[in-house]
XYZ file of C-alpha atoms in Angstrom:
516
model
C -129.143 -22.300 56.311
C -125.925 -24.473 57.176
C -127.919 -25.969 59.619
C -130.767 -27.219 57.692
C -128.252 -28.738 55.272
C -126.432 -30.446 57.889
C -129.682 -31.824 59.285
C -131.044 -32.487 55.513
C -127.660 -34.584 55.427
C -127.808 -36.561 58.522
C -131.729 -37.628 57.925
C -130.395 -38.864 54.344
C -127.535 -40.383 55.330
C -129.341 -42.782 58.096
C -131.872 -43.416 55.270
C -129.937 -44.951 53.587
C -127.677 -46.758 55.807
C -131.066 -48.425 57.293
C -134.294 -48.715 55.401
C -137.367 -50.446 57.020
C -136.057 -49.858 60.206
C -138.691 -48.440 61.803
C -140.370 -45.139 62.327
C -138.672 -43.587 64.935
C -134.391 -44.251 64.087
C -133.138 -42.533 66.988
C -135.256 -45.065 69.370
C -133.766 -47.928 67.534
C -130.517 -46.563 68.090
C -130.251 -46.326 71.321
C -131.252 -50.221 71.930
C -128.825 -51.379 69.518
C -126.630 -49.191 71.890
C -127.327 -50.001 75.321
C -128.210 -53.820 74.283
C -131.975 -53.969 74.950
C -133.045 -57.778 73.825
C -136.630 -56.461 73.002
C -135.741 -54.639 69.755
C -135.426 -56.513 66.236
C -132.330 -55.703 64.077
C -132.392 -53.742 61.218
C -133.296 -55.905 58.324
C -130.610 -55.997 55.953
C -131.237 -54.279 52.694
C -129.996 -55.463 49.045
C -126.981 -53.174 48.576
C -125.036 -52.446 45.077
C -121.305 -52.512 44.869
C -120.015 -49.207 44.256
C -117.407 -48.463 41.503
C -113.895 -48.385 43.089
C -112.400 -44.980 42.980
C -108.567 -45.335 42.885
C -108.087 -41.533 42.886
C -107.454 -39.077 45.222
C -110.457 -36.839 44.654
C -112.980 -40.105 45.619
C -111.219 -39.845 49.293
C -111.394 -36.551 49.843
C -114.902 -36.520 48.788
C -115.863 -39.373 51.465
C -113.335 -37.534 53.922
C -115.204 -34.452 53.579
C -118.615 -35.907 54.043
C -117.812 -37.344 57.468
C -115.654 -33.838 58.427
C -119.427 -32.314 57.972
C -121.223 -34.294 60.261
C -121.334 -33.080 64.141
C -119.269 -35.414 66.686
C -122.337 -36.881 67.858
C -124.230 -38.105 64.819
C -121.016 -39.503 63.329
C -120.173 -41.565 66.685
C -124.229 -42.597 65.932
C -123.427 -43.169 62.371
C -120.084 -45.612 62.914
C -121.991 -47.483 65.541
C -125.137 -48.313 63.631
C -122.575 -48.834 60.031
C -120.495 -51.392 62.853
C -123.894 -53.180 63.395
C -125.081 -53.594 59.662
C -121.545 -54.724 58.562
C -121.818 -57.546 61.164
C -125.265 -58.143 59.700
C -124.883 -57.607 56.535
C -121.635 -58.875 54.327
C -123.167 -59.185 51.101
C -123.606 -56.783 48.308
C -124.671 -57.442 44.724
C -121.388 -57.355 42.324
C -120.117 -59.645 39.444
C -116.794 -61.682 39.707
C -114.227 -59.861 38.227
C -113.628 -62.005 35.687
C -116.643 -61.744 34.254
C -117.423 -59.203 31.775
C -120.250 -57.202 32.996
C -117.930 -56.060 36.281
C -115.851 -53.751 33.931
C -112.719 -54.775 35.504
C -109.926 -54.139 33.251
C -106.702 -54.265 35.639
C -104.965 -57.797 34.642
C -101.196 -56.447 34.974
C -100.215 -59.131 37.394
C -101.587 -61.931 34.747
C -99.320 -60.189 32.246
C -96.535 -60.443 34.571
C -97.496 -64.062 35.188
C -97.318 -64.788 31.311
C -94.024 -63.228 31.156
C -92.623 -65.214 33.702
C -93.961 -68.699 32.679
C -92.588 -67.541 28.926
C -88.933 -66.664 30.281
C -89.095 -70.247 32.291
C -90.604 -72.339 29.525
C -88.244 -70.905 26.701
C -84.746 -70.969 29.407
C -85.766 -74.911 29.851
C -85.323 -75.037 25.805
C -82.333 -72.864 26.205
C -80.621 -75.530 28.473
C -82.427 -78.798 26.596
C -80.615 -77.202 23.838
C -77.156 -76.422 25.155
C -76.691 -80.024 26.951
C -77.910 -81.488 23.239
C -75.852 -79.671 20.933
C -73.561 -77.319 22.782
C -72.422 -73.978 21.906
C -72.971 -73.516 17.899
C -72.505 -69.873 17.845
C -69.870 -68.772 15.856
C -69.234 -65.931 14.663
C -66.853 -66.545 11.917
C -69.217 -68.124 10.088
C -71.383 -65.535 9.850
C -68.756 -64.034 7.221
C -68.911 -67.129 5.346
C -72.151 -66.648 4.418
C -71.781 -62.903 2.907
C -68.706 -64.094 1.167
C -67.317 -67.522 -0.238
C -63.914 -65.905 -1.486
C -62.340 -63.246 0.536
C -61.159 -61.744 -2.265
C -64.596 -61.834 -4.478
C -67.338 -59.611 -3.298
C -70.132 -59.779 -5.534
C -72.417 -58.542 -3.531
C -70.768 -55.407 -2.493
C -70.180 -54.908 -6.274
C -73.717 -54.973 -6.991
C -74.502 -52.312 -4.534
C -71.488 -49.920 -5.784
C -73.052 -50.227 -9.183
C -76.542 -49.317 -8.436
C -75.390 -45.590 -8.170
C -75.724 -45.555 -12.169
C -79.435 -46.271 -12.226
C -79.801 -43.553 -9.432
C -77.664 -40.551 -11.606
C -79.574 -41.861 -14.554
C -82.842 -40.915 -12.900
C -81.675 -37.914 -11.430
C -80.143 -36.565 -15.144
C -83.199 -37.040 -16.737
C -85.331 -35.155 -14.500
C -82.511 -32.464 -15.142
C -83.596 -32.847 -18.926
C -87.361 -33.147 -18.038
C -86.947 -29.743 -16.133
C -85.493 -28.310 -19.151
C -87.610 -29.350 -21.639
C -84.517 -30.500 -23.731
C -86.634 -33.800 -23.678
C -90.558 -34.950 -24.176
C -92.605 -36.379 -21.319
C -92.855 -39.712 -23.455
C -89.280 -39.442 -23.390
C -88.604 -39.146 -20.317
C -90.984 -42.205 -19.636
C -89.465 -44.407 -22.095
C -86.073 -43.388 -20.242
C -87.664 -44.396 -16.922
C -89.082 -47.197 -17.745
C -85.781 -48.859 -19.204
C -83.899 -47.554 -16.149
C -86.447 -49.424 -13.813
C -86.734 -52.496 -15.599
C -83.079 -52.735 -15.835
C -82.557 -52.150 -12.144
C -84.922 -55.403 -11.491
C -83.139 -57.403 -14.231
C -79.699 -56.524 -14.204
C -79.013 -57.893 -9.992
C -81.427 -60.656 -10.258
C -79.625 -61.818 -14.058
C -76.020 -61.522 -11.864
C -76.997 -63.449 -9.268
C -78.581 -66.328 -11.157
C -75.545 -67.032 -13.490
C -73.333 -65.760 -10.968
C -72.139 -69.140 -8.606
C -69.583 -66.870 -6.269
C -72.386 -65.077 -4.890
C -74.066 -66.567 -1.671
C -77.815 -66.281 -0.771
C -77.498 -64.328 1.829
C -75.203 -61.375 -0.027
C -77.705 -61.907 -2.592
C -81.066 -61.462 -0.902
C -79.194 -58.361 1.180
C -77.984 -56.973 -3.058
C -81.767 -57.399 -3.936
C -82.968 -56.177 -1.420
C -81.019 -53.064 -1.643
C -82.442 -52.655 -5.405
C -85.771 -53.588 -4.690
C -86.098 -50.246 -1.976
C -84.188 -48.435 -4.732
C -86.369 -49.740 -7.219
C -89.349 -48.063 -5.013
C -87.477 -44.785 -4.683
C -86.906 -44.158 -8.112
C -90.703 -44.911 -8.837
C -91.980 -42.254 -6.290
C -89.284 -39.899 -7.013
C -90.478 -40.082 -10.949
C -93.765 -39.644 -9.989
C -93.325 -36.449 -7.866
C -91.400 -34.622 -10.031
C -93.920 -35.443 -12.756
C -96.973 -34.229 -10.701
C -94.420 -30.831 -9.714
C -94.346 -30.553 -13.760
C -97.906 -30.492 -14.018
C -98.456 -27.823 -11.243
C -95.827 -26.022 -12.924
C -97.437 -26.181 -16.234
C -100.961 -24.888 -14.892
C -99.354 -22.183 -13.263
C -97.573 -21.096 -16.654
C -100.969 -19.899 -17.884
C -101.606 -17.560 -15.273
C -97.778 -16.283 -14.681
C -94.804 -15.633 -16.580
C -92.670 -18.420 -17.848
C -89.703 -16.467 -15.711
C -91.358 -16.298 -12.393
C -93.015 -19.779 -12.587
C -89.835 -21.869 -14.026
C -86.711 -20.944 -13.276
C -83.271 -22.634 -14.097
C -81.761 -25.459 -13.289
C -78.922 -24.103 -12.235
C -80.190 -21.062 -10.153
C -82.311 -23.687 -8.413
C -79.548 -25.835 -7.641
C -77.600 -22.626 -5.625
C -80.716 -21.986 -3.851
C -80.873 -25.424 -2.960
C -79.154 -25.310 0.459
C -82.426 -23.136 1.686
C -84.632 -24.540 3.977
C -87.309 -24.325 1.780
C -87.276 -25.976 -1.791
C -89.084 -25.650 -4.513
C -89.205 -27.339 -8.463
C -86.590 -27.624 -9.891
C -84.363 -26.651 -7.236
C -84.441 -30.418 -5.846
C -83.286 -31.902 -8.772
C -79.783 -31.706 -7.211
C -77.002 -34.435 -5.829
C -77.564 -33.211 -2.379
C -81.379 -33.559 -2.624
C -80.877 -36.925 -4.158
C -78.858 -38.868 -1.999
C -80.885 -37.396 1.013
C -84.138 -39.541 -0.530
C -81.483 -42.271 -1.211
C -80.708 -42.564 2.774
C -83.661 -41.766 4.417
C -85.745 -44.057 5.906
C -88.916 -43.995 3.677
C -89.775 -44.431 0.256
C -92.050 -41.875 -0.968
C -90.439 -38.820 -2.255
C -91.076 -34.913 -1.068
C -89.479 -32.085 -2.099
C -89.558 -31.148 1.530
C -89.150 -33.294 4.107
C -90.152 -32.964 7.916
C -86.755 -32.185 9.972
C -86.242 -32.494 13.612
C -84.193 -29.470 14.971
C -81.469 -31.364 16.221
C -79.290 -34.675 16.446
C -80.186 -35.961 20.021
C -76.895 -37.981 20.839
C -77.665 -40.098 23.625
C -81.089 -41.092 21.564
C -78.654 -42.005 18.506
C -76.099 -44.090 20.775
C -79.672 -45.933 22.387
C -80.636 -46.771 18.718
C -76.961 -47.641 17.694
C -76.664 -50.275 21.161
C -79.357 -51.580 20.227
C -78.415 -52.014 16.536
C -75.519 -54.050 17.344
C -76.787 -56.176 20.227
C -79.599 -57.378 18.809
C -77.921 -58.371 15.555
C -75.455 -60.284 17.615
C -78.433 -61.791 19.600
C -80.570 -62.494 16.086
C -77.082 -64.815 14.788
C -76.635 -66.939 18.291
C -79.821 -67.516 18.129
C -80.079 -68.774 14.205
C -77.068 -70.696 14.940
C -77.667 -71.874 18.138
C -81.701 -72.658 17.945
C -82.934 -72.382 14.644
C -80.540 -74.369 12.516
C -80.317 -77.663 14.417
C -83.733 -77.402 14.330
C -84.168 -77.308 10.512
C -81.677 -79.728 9.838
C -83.154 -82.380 12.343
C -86.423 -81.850 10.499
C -85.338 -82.984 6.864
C -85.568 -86.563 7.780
C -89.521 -86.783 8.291
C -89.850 -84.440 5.297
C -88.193 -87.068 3.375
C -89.773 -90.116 4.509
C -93.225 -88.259 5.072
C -93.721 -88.831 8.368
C -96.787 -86.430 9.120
C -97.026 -86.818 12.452
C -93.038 -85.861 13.019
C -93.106 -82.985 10.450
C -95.915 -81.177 12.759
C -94.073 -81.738 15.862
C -91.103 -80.446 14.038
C -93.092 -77.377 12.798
C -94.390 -76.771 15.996
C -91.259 -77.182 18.041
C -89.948 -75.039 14.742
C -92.613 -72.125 15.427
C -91.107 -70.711 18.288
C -87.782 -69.555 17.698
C -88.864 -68.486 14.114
C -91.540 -66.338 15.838
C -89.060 -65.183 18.465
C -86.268 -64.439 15.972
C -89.178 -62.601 13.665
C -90.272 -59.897 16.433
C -86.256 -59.270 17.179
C -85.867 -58.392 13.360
C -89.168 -56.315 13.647
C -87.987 -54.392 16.490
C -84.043 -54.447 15.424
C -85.012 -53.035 11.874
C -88.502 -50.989 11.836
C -87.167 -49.387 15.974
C -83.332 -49.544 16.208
C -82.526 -49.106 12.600
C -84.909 -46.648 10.941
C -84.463 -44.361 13.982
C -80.956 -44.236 14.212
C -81.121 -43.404 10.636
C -83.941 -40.726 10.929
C -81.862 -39.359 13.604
C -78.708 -39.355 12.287
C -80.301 -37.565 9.013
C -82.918 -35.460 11.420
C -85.505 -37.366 9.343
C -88.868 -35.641 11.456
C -91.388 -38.371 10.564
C -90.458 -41.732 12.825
C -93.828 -43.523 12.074
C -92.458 -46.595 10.618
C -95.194 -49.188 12.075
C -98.507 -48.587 14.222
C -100.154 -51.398 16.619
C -100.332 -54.397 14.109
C -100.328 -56.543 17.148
C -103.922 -55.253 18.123
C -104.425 -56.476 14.093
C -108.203 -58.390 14.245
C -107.973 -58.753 10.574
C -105.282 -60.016 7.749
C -106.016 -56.665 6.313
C -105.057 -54.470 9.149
C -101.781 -56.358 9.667
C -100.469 -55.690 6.584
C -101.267 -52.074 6.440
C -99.936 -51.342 9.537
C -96.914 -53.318 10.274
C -94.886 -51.678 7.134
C -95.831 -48.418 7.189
C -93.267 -47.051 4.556
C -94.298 -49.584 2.054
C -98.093 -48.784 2.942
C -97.681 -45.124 2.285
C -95.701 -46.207 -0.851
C -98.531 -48.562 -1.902
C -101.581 -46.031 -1.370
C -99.376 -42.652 -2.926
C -98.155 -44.379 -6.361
C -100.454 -47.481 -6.739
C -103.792 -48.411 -5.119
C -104.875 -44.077 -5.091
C -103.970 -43.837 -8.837
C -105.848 -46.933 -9.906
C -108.514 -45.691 -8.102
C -108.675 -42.331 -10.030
C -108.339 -44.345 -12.955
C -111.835 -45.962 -12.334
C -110.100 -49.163 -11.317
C -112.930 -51.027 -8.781
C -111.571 -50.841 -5.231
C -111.298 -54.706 -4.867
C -109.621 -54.966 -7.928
C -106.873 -52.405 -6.640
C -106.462 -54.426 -3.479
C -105.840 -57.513 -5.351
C -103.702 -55.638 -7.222
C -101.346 -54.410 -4.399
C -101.089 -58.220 -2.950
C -99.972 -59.077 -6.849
C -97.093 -56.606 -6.179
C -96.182 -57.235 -2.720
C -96.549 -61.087 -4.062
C -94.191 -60.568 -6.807
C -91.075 -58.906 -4.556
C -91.656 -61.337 -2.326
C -90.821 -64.173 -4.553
C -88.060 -62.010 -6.304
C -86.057 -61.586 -2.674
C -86.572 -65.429 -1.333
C -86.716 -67.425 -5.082
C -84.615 -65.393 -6.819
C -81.276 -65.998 -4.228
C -82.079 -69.312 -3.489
C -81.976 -70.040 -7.264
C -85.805 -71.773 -7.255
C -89.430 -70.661 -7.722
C -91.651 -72.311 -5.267
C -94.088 -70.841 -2.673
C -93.668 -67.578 -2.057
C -96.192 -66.486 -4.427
C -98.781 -68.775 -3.561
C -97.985 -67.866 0.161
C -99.021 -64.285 -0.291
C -102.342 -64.969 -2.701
C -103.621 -66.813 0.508
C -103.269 -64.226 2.308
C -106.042 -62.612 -0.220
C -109.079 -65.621 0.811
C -107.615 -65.222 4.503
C -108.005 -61.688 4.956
C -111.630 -61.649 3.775
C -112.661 -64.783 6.132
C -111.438 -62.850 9.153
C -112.607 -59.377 8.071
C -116.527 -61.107 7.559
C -116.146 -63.658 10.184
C -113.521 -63.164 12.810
C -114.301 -60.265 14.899
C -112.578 -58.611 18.058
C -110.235 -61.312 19.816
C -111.341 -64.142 17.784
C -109.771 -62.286 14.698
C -106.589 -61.224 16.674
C -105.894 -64.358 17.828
C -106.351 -65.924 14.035
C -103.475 -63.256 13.088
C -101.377 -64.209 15.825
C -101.381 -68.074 15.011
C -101.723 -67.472 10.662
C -97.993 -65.136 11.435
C -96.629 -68.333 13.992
C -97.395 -71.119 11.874
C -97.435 -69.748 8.694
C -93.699 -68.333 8.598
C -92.370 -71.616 10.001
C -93.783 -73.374 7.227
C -92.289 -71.540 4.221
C -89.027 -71.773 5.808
C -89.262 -75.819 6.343
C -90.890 -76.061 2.611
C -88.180 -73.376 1.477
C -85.151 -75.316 3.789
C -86.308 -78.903 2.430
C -86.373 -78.179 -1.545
C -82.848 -75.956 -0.625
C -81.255 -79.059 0.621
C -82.528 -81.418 -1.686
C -81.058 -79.322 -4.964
C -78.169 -78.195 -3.622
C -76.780 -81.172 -1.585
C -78.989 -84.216 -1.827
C -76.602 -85.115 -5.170
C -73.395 -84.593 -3.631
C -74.327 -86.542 -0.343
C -75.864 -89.749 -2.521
C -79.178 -89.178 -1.260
């Protein structure tokens, strides 16, 4: 039986190494052998390329065929493959760039891009240095936190916010009681929210000791506050409800307990309502890297040390790298590009936008990584936060709309839980609701860039584009086309907010006082 599969494989095997050669194989064998001039070759035969195998199994497989055919027929087999590869050296294949060959291997390209990026942006580097010299200092990074060493507005703001945080914790505490009404309690929320938008952005409007960069960092601080305080109203509200449903089926003792059993039991792994309603509980939320409230958050098991110090190197080395290059890059570049903003010189103003684009771009995807990586994990870890999803791929975006859900993902998750979900349940259309959420994420934009640079300008506008832009690429733009329309709307369009921003800046602030 072995037999007749060895000679099935042999007659298949020089069947297909040479068709239309003749009847009798073995006959034209032997005078390609021993040289006899009155045979005719083998024609050649159209041959296909085969797939490459890069694995291990493919070469055992082709190892083991030739380990089953007798000495003889595979010293016939190598000389008659010798003669049709001197024959024959064509085979039908695609180029590999094309992209019916399915080749997908274009590391060494990547490389190459890497390496012609390092070059291009050292040659800046140095164009840079032997212009301007060394900028960075480091000293005046304080001076733009504080203007009197002795006044810190900013910090003061922050210290204060703890109010509007008890306040919402102390009437959940009354909620949970029932020494209050729900109507109440939302009149008490509502106040507390409002207030936390107005009272920062009122201080640092009338305010002059307070600089724009402790103010944006004050706002921004109430702004994710702001957020908490929503979600953690809402969850204890929907925790109410459950409770209230269950009430009908259970005793009022089993199904609400006290406030203050609940907060001794509170320490358990496990919490339930109202046992979170506790200063612990509270200032856990306050810290952690999200902003939509549980009662029970995802824990890792431990604090992995090395993992923290990683996060915490990279913390303070890239924040060092993010200032030298503002100070060393960025700001010459700004300043030198008032001049054709002021005498409208079109021409200049894009070269200054485009030579602008770079380090903005550059400086942006440090921030991304120094805040969303370094920063949220060394918090999650220090807290043993469990879920670390703070982005997803937003770089493989091919639409506007998949950007913005996935570059953020705390303030998605915030966005879908507490506003675009409950406007849906409320009958709300589903375009309407997206509109909706770009009004909002509109609005804190232009109250953390207008509000501490003291003018109302473009932010607003800026993200209502983004409403026309994400439906042309969504209907038009597909695959690369659409990711490469992301990539240039998030290089170009961030450089020119900060020129528009940088230009009407200068021109309130200091075009009086320099006689301009």
């Amino acid at each position: 039986m072995g037999d007749q599969v060895n000679r099935g494989t042999n007659r298949r095997r020089r069947t297909t190494i040479s068709e239309g050669g003749g009847s009798n194989s073995k006959q034209t064998n032997a005078s390609k052998v021993n040289g006899t001039a009155g045979e005719k070759p083998a024609p050649c035969t159209i041959r296909r390329a085969e797939t490459p195998v890069n694995s291990s199994n493919g070469k055992a497989a082709r190892e083991g065929k030739v380990h089953e055919l007798p000495t003889t027929t595979r010293q016939e087999w190598r000389r008659h493959n010798h003669s049709s590869d001197r024959l024959c050296c064509h085979v039908l294949q695609e180029s590999l760039l094309s992209s019916a060959s399915g080749y997908s291997n274009y590391r060494g390209i990547l490389n190459w891009c890497v390496v012609m990026l390092v070059l291009s942006n050292a040659r800046l580097f140095l164009e840079n240095l032997i212009k301007y010299g060394i900028l960075v200092d480091p000293i005046q990074v304080v001076s733009l936190f504080l203007k009197d060493p002795y006044s810190w507005p900013a910090a003061c703001l922050i210290i204060i916010s703890n109010l509007f945080i008890m306040a919402a914790l102390h009437t959940e505490r009354r909620l949970a009681l029932g020494s209050i009404s729900e109507s109440t309690g939302t009149f008490l929320h509502s106040v507390n929210l409002a207030t936390m938008l107005c009272f920062p952005s009122a201080t640092v409007l009338l305010l002059h000791s307070i600089t724009p960069v402790g103010a944006v960092y004050s706002l921004g601080v109430y702004t994710v506050l702001f957020l908490k305080i929503f979600s953690y109203r809402d969850v204890n509200l929907w925790c109410r409800q459950i409770r209230q449903a269950k009430a009908k089926k259970m005793s009022r003792s089993n199904s609400c307990p006290s406030v203050e059993y609940s907060n001794r039991s509170a320490v358990r792994s496990h919490v339930s309502y109202p046992g979170n309603l506790s200063h612990r509980d509270m200032y856990y939320f306050v810290f952690a890297p999200t902003l939509c409230y549980e009662l029970n958050f995802p824990r890792s098991p431990r604090i992995r040390k090395r993992f923290l110090l990683r996060r915490l190197f990279e913390m303070l080395f890239l924040m060092q790298l993010l200032v030298g290059l503002i100070q060393q890059w960025m700001v010459p570049t700004v300043q030198n590009s008032m001049k054709p903003f002021r005498e409208m010189d079109f021409s200049r103003m894009m070269e200054r936008l485009l030579k602008l684009a770079v380090p903005n771009h550059l400086i942006w995807l440090i921030f991304f990584y120094w805040f969303f990586h370094s920063t949220l994990n060394f918090l999650a870890e220090l807290l043993q936060f469990g879920d670390r999803e703070f982005y997803r791929d937003w770089w493989n975006s091919e639409t506007v709309s998949y950007f913005w859900a996935n570059w953020n993902i705390p303030v998605h998750k915030w966005c879908l839980r507490h506003f675009y979900k409950p406007m849906l349940k409320k009958g709300v259309n589903k375009l309407l609701a997206q509109t909706a959420v770009f009004l909002v994420s509109a609005f804190f934009h232009e109250y953390l860039v207008s509000v501490p640079l003291k003018m109302f300008r473009l932010s607003f506008m800026g993200m209502m584009t983004q409403i026309p832009l994400a439906w042309f690429t969504s209907n038009f733009l597909h695959g690369n086309y659409g990711n490469a329309m992301v990539w240039i709307s998030l290089i170009i369009g961030q450089p020119v907010a900060v020129l528009m921003y940088v230009h009407d800046y200068y021109v309130i602030h200091y075009s009086s006082t320099n006689g301009d």
